[in-house]
GROMACS .gro file of C-alpha atoms in nm:
model
  270
    1MET     CA    1   5.173 -15.423  -5.384
    2GLU     CA    2   5.492 -15.625  -5.387
    3SER     CA    3   5.704 -15.309  -5.398
    4GLU     CA    4   5.516 -15.169  -5.096
    5SER     CA    5   5.580 -15.489  -4.900
    6ARG     CA    6   5.948 -15.477  -4.991
    7GLY     CA    7   5.969 -15.113  -4.888
    8LEU     CA    8   5.799 -15.187  -4.555
    9ALA     CA    9   6.039 -15.475  -4.490
   10GLU     CA   10   6.338 -15.252  -4.565
   11TRP     CA   11   6.205 -14.988  -4.331
   12ARG     CA   12   6.161 -15.243  -4.052
   13ASN     CA   13   6.515 -15.370  -4.105
   14LEU     CA   14   6.648 -15.015  -4.094
   15SER     CA   15   6.453 -14.940  -3.779
   16ARG     CA   16   6.578 -15.260  -3.615
   17SER     CA   17   6.938 -15.180  -3.712
   18TRP     CA   18   6.902 -14.831  -3.568
   19ARG     CA   19   6.778 -14.968  -3.235
   20VAL     CA   20   7.068 -15.213  -3.222
   21GLN     CA   21   7.309 -14.929  -3.301
   22GLN     CA   22   7.167 -14.720  -3.019
   23ARG     CA   23   7.205 -15.003  -2.768
   24VAL     CA   24   7.564 -15.073  -2.880
   25ILE     CA   25   7.671 -14.709  -2.853
   26GLY     CA   26   7.491 -14.676  -2.519
   27ALA     CA   27   7.671 -14.981  -2.380
   28LEU     CA   28   8.008 -14.857  -2.508
   29LEU     CA   29   7.940 -14.515  -2.359
   30MET     CA   30   7.866 -14.662  -2.016
   31ARG     CA   31   8.176 -14.880  -2.042
   32GLU     CA   32   8.392 -14.576  -2.121
   33VAL     CA   33   8.248 -14.378  -1.830
   34ILE     CA   34   8.304 -14.659  -1.578
   35THR     CA   35   8.652 -14.736  -1.713
   36ARG     CA   36   8.756 -14.373  -1.701
   37TYR     CA   37   8.596 -14.258  -1.375
   38GLY     CA   38   8.516 -14.578  -1.186
   39ARG     CA   39   8.243 -14.616  -0.927
   40ASN     CA   40   8.411 -14.448  -0.631
   41ASN     CA   41   8.351 -14.097  -0.494
   42ILE     CA   42   8.123 -13.909  -0.733
   43GLY     CA   43   8.195 -14.154  -1.017
   44PHE     CA   44   8.055 -14.055  -1.355
   45LEU     CA   45   7.976 -13.702  -1.231
   46TRP     CA   46   8.343 -13.622  -1.293
   47LEU     CA   47   8.245 -13.637  -1.661
   48PHE     CA   48   8.071 -13.301  -1.609
   49VAL     CA   49   8.264 -13.161  -1.313
   50GLU     CA   50   8.608 -13.188  -1.476
   51PRO     CA   51   8.542 -12.957  -1.775
   52MET     CA   52   8.338 -12.723  -1.555
   53LEU     CA   53   8.629 -12.679  -1.315
   54PHE     CA   54   8.864 -12.602  -1.604
   55THR     CA   55   8.636 -12.338  -1.755
   56LEU     CA   56   8.545 -12.196  -1.414
   57ALA     CA   57   8.912 -12.155  -1.318
   58ILE     CA   58   8.994 -11.970  -1.641
   59THR     CA   59   8.685 -11.750  -1.606
   60ALA     CA   60   8.767 -11.663  -1.245
   61LEU     CA   61   9.129 -11.583  -1.334
   62TRP     CA   62   9.033 -11.354  -1.620
   63THR     CA   63   8.763 -11.185  -1.413
   64ALA     CA   64   9.011 -11.117  -1.133
   65THR     CA   65   9.270 -10.967  -1.367
   66ARG     CA   66   9.017 -10.797  -1.597
   67SER     CA   67   9.223 -10.919  -1.892
   68VAL     CA   68   8.994 -10.844  -2.187
   69HIS     CA   69   9.270 -10.809  -2.447
   70GLY     CA   70   9.174 -10.457  -2.542
   71SER     CA   71   8.804 -10.533  -2.593
   72ASP     CA   72   8.491 -10.412  -2.412
   73ILE     CA   73   8.331 -10.757  -2.447
   74PRO     CA   74   8.204 -10.893  -2.111
   75ILE     CA   75   8.493 -11.096  -1.977
   76VAL     CA   76   8.281 -11.379  -1.833
   77ALA     CA   77   8.100 -11.437  -2.164
   78PHE     CA   78   8.431 -11.411  -2.351
   79ALA     CA   79   8.602 -11.670  -2.131
   80LEU     CA   80   8.301 -11.904  -2.124
   81THR     CA   81   8.261 -11.915  -2.501
   82GLY     CA   82   8.634 -11.934  -2.566
   83TYR     CA   83   8.751 -12.200  -2.325
   84SER     CA   84   8.440 -12.416  -2.350
   85SER     CA   85   8.512 -12.441  -2.724
   86VAL     CA   86   8.863 -12.568  -2.655
   87LEU     CA   87   8.716 -12.867  -2.472
   88VAL     CA   88   8.537 -12.967  -2.793
   89TRP     CA   89   8.805 -12.960  -3.061
   90ARG     CA   90   9.099 -13.063  -2.838
   91ASN     CA   91   8.954 -13.328  -2.606
   92MET     CA   92   8.765 -13.529  -2.868
   93PRO     CA   93   9.076 -13.619  -3.074
   94GLY     CA   94   9.269 -13.686  -2.757
   95ARG     CA   95   9.017 -13.952  -2.656
   96CYS     CA   96   8.994 -14.113  -3.001
   97ILE     CA   97   9.364 -14.143  -3.081
   98LYS     CA   98   9.471 -14.505  -3.023
   99ALA     CA   99   9.119 -14.593  -2.907
  100LEU     CA  100   9.075 -14.907  -3.115
  101ARG     CA  101   9.347 -15.137  -2.986
  102PRO     CA  102   9.232 -15.128  -2.619
  103ASN     CA  103   8.883 -15.212  -2.747
  104ALA     CA  104   8.990 -15.467  -3.009
  105SER     CA  105   8.826 -15.756  -2.822
  106LEU     CA  106   8.488 -15.584  -2.855
  107LEU     CA  107   8.515 -15.589  -3.232
  108PHE     CA  108   8.469 -15.965  -3.234
  109HIS     CA  109   8.102 -15.900  -3.157
  110ARG     CA  110   7.918 -15.872  -3.484
  111GLN     CA  111   7.708 -15.574  -3.369
  112VAL     CA  112   8.009 -15.365  -3.264
  113LYS     CA  113   8.169 -15.166  -3.545
  114ILE     CA  114   8.480 -14.950  -3.565
  115ILE     CA  115   8.274 -14.635  -3.588
  116ASP     CA  116   8.081 -14.729  -3.270
  117VAL     CA  117   8.397 -14.711  -3.060
  118TYR     CA  118   8.473 -14.364  -3.191
  119LEU     CA  119   8.115 -14.243  -3.160
  120ALA     CA  120   8.094 -14.352  -2.796
  121ARG     CA  121   8.406 -14.155  -2.702
  122ILE     CA  122   8.305 -13.855  -2.912
  123LEU     CA  123   7.961 -13.853  -2.756
  124MET     CA  124   8.108 -13.873  -2.406
  125GLU     CA  125   8.332 -13.570  -2.461
  126ASN     CA  126   8.054 -13.379  -2.636
  127ILE     CA  127   7.812 -13.438  -2.350
  128ALA     CA  128   8.073 -13.327  -2.098
  129ALA     CA  129   8.165 -13.006  -2.282
  130SER     CA  130   7.804 -12.917  -2.367
  131THR     CA  131   7.686 -12.974  -2.011
  132SER     CA  132   7.971 -12.761  -1.877
  133PHE     CA  133   7.888 -12.483  -2.124
  134VAL     CA  134   7.515 -12.479  -2.044
  135VAL     CA  135   7.540 -12.525  -1.666
  136LEU     CA  136   7.806 -12.256  -1.623
  137GLY     CA  137   7.613 -12.021  -1.852
  138VAL     CA  138   7.298 -12.063  -1.643
  139LEU     CA  139   7.495 -12.035  -1.318
  140PHE     CA  140   7.668 -11.710  -1.424
  141TRP     CA  141   7.337 -11.569  -1.546
  142THR     CA  142   7.171 -11.656  -1.213
  143ILE     CA  143   7.436 -11.467  -1.013
  144ASP     CA  144   7.432 -11.174  -1.260
  145TRP     CA  145   7.777 -11.239  -1.399
  146LEU     CA  146   7.644 -11.298  -1.747
  147LEU     CA  147   7.361 -11.176  -1.969
  148PRO     CA  148   7.163 -11.431  -2.174
  149PRO     CA  149   7.264 -11.477  -2.541
  150GLU     CA  150   7.140 -11.219  -2.789
  151ASP     CA  151   7.058 -11.497  -3.036
  152ALA     CA  152   7.032 -11.839  -2.868
  153LEU     CA  153   6.969 -12.020  -3.198
  154GLN     CA  154   7.292 -11.883  -3.347
  155VAL     CA  155   7.481 -11.989  -3.035
  156LEU     CA  156   7.335 -12.338  -3.073
  157GLY     CA  157   7.424 -12.344  -3.442
  158GLY     CA  158   7.781 -12.238  -3.373
  159TRP     CA  159   7.817 -12.498  -3.098
  160LEU     CA  160   7.684 -12.775  -3.326
  161LEU     CA  161   7.920 -12.675  -3.609
  162LEU     CA  162   8.211 -12.671  -3.366
  163GLY     CA  163   8.107 -13.012  -3.234
  164TRP     CA  164   8.082 -13.146  -3.589
  165PHE     CA  165   8.435 -13.027  -3.661
  166GLY     CA  166   8.567 -13.176  -3.337
  167ALA     CA  167   8.396 -13.511  -3.400
  168SER     CA  168   8.523 -13.537  -3.758
  169LEU     CA  169   8.875 -13.440  -3.655
  170ALA     CA  170   8.865 -13.692  -3.369
  171MET     CA  171   8.755 -13.980  -3.590
  172PHE     CA  172   9.007 -13.892  -3.861
  173LEU     CA  173   9.305 -13.863  -3.623
  174GLY     CA  174   9.190 -14.168  -3.427
  175ALA     CA  175   9.176 -14.383  -3.739
  176LEU     CA  176   9.501 -14.235  -3.870
  177SER     CA  177   9.679 -14.311  -3.542
  178GLU     CA  178   9.609 -14.683  -3.590
  179SER     CA  179   9.824 -14.675  -3.904
  180PHE     CA  180  10.082 -14.416  -3.798
  181ASP     CA  181  10.209 -14.411  -3.439
  182VAL     CA  182  10.354 -14.063  -3.488
  183VAL     CA  183  10.002 -13.914  -3.480
  184GLU     CA  184   9.978 -13.991  -3.108
  185LYS     CA  185  10.313 -13.821  -3.043
  186LEU     CA  186  10.237 -13.511  -3.250
  187TRP     CA  187   9.879 -13.431  -3.152
  188ALA     CA  188   9.951 -13.312  -2.796
  189PRO     CA  189  10.221 -13.057  -2.890
  190PHE     CA  190  10.034 -12.956  -3.206
  191SER     CA  191   9.714 -12.887  -3.010
  192TYR     CA  192   9.908 -12.666  -2.768
  193LEU     CA  193  10.067 -12.478  -3.057
  194ILE     CA  194   9.737 -12.420  -3.235
  195PHE     CA  195   9.555 -12.322  -2.915
  196PRO     CA  196   9.668 -11.955  -2.921
  197LEU     CA  197   9.534 -11.924  -3.278
  198SER     CA  198   9.202 -12.100  -3.215
  199GLY     CA  199   9.015 -11.791  -3.101
  200ALA     CA  200   8.978 -11.893  -2.738
  201ALA     CA  201   9.171 -11.589  -2.612
  202PHE     CA  202   9.104 -11.327  -2.881
  203ILE     CA  203   8.852 -11.206  -3.133
  204ALA     CA  204   8.947 -11.200  -3.500
  205ASP     CA  205   8.863 -10.830  -3.537
  206ALA     CA  206   9.149 -10.741  -3.301
  207LEU     CA  207   9.408 -10.889  -3.539
  208PRO     CA  208   9.579 -10.713  -3.830
  209GLU     CA  209   9.389 -10.776  -4.151
  210ARG     CA  210   9.655 -10.992  -4.315
  211MET     CA  211   9.698 -11.211  -4.007
  212ARG     CA  212   9.321 -11.236  -3.968
  213GLU     CA  213   9.287 -11.370  -4.321
  214ILE     CA  214   9.542 -11.641  -4.242
  215VAL     CA  215   9.406 -11.758  -3.905
  216LEU     CA  216   9.051 -11.772  -4.041
  217TYR     CA  217   9.160 -12.079  -4.236
  218LEU     CA  218   9.129 -12.255  -3.898
  219PRO     CA  219   8.775 -12.400  -3.890
  220MET     CA  220   8.733 -12.370  -3.513
  221LEU     CA  221   8.796 -11.994  -3.526
  222ASN     CA  222   8.511 -11.948  -3.776
  223ALA     CA  223   8.279 -12.148  -3.550
  224ILE     CA  224   8.379 -11.955  -3.237
  225GLU     CA  225   8.335 -11.619  -3.412
  226TYR     CA  226   7.988 -11.726  -3.525
  227LEU     CA  227   7.901 -11.851  -3.176
  228ARG     CA  228   8.025 -11.532  -3.009
  229GLU     CA  229   7.828 -11.317  -3.252
  230GLY     CA  230   7.519 -11.500  -3.132
  231TYR     CA  231   7.616 -11.444  -2.770
  232PHE     CA  232   7.718 -11.078  -2.772
  233GLY     CA  233   7.711 -10.970  -3.138
  234SER     CA  234   7.624 -10.608  -3.059
  235LYS     CA  235   7.960 -10.568  -2.881
  236MET     CA  236   8.186 -10.711  -3.152
  237HIS     CA  237   8.240 -10.733  -3.525
  238ALA     CA  238   8.259 -11.103  -3.608
  239HIS     CA  239   8.456 -11.250  -3.899
  240TYR     CA  240   8.364 -11.594  -4.031
  241ASP     CA  241   8.286 -11.789  -4.346
  242MET     CA  242   8.009 -12.042  -4.291
  243GLY     CA  243   8.042 -12.180  -4.643
  244TYR     CA  244   8.410 -12.259  -4.583
  245LEU     CA  245   8.335 -12.414  -4.242
  246LEU     CA  246   8.057 -12.636  -4.378
  247LEU     CA  247   8.269 -12.748  -4.674
  248PHE     CA  248   8.566 -12.822  -4.447
  249ASN     CA  249   8.346 -13.026  -4.211
  250ILE     CA  250   8.194 -13.226  -4.496
  251ILE     CA  251   8.534 -13.307  -4.648
  252LEU     CA  252   8.685 -13.394  -4.309
  253THR     CA  253   8.387 -13.619  -4.228
  254PHE     CA  254   8.433 -13.803  -4.558
  255LEU     CA  255   8.807 -13.846  -4.493
  256ALA     CA  256   8.739 -13.966  -4.137
  257ILE     CA  257   8.489 -14.232  -4.245
  258ASN     CA  258   8.715 -14.345  -4.527
  259GLN     CA  259   9.016 -14.371  -4.296
  260ALA     CA  260   8.814 -14.565  -4.038
  261ARG     CA  261   8.714 -14.816  -4.306
  262GLN     CA  262   9.076 -14.864  -4.409
  263VAL     CA  263   9.197 -14.948  -4.059
  264GLY     CA  264   8.889 -15.150  -3.965
  265ASP     CA  265   8.993 -15.487  -4.102
  266PRO     CA  266   9.347 -15.500  -3.961
  267VAL     CA  267   9.231 -15.398  -3.614
  268SER     CA  268   8.944 -15.648  -3.616
  269GLU     CA  269   9.172 -15.930  -3.716
  270GLU     CA  270   9.400 -15.865  -3.422
   0.00000   0.00000   0.00000
């Protein structure tokens, strides 16, 4: 009887902590949206419009030029899946790098933790990219530019795995940038260098075998190949290793949490 009472008390404490965590992240998310976009014009709607405009411009350009890179894959679906994915793995780290110091005053509140600051920014970018991906997909399908996915569950799984990678990478680089200023300087050029190899503008099957084996060490390429197979798998031969991607995400998540704990105390004290 005593053990049941203790277990019930622990469950109530956990439930209460979870509700507090939700409120904290929600408040930080709203603060980020207002700080970034303000209250003028369309305000927070830019959170969704900005990534949609980027993807829409690329899709329109590729459709006009019919640049399919030697593949018979539908160009609209190819551009939508490719460039929407870039918004996930590139924008999340960009928002988390050097994110703690501008929010250092918030860390004096007992309920606000280091990880909350990162999660708020990660969630904001994830919502923006996911909304852009879904809304444009529905829009293109409505005007007959795009067929629905062949396997919607696989598309969802690929998107979640890509988001997991982007979130882990963002938290790791964000925490690392608090200890090493060079991270902030290197990420922008490095992301541009890795962009051509990320799978946004090609499918792995079009590469020579040796080069394909090398670039498939990039986690985002595995996720994009898996996602595209779900979207138009009958028109392509996908190459990916889900075991490698899952293992990479788990290890990167562990490293990100560990790095965030290491920088937590010095930032809080400031």
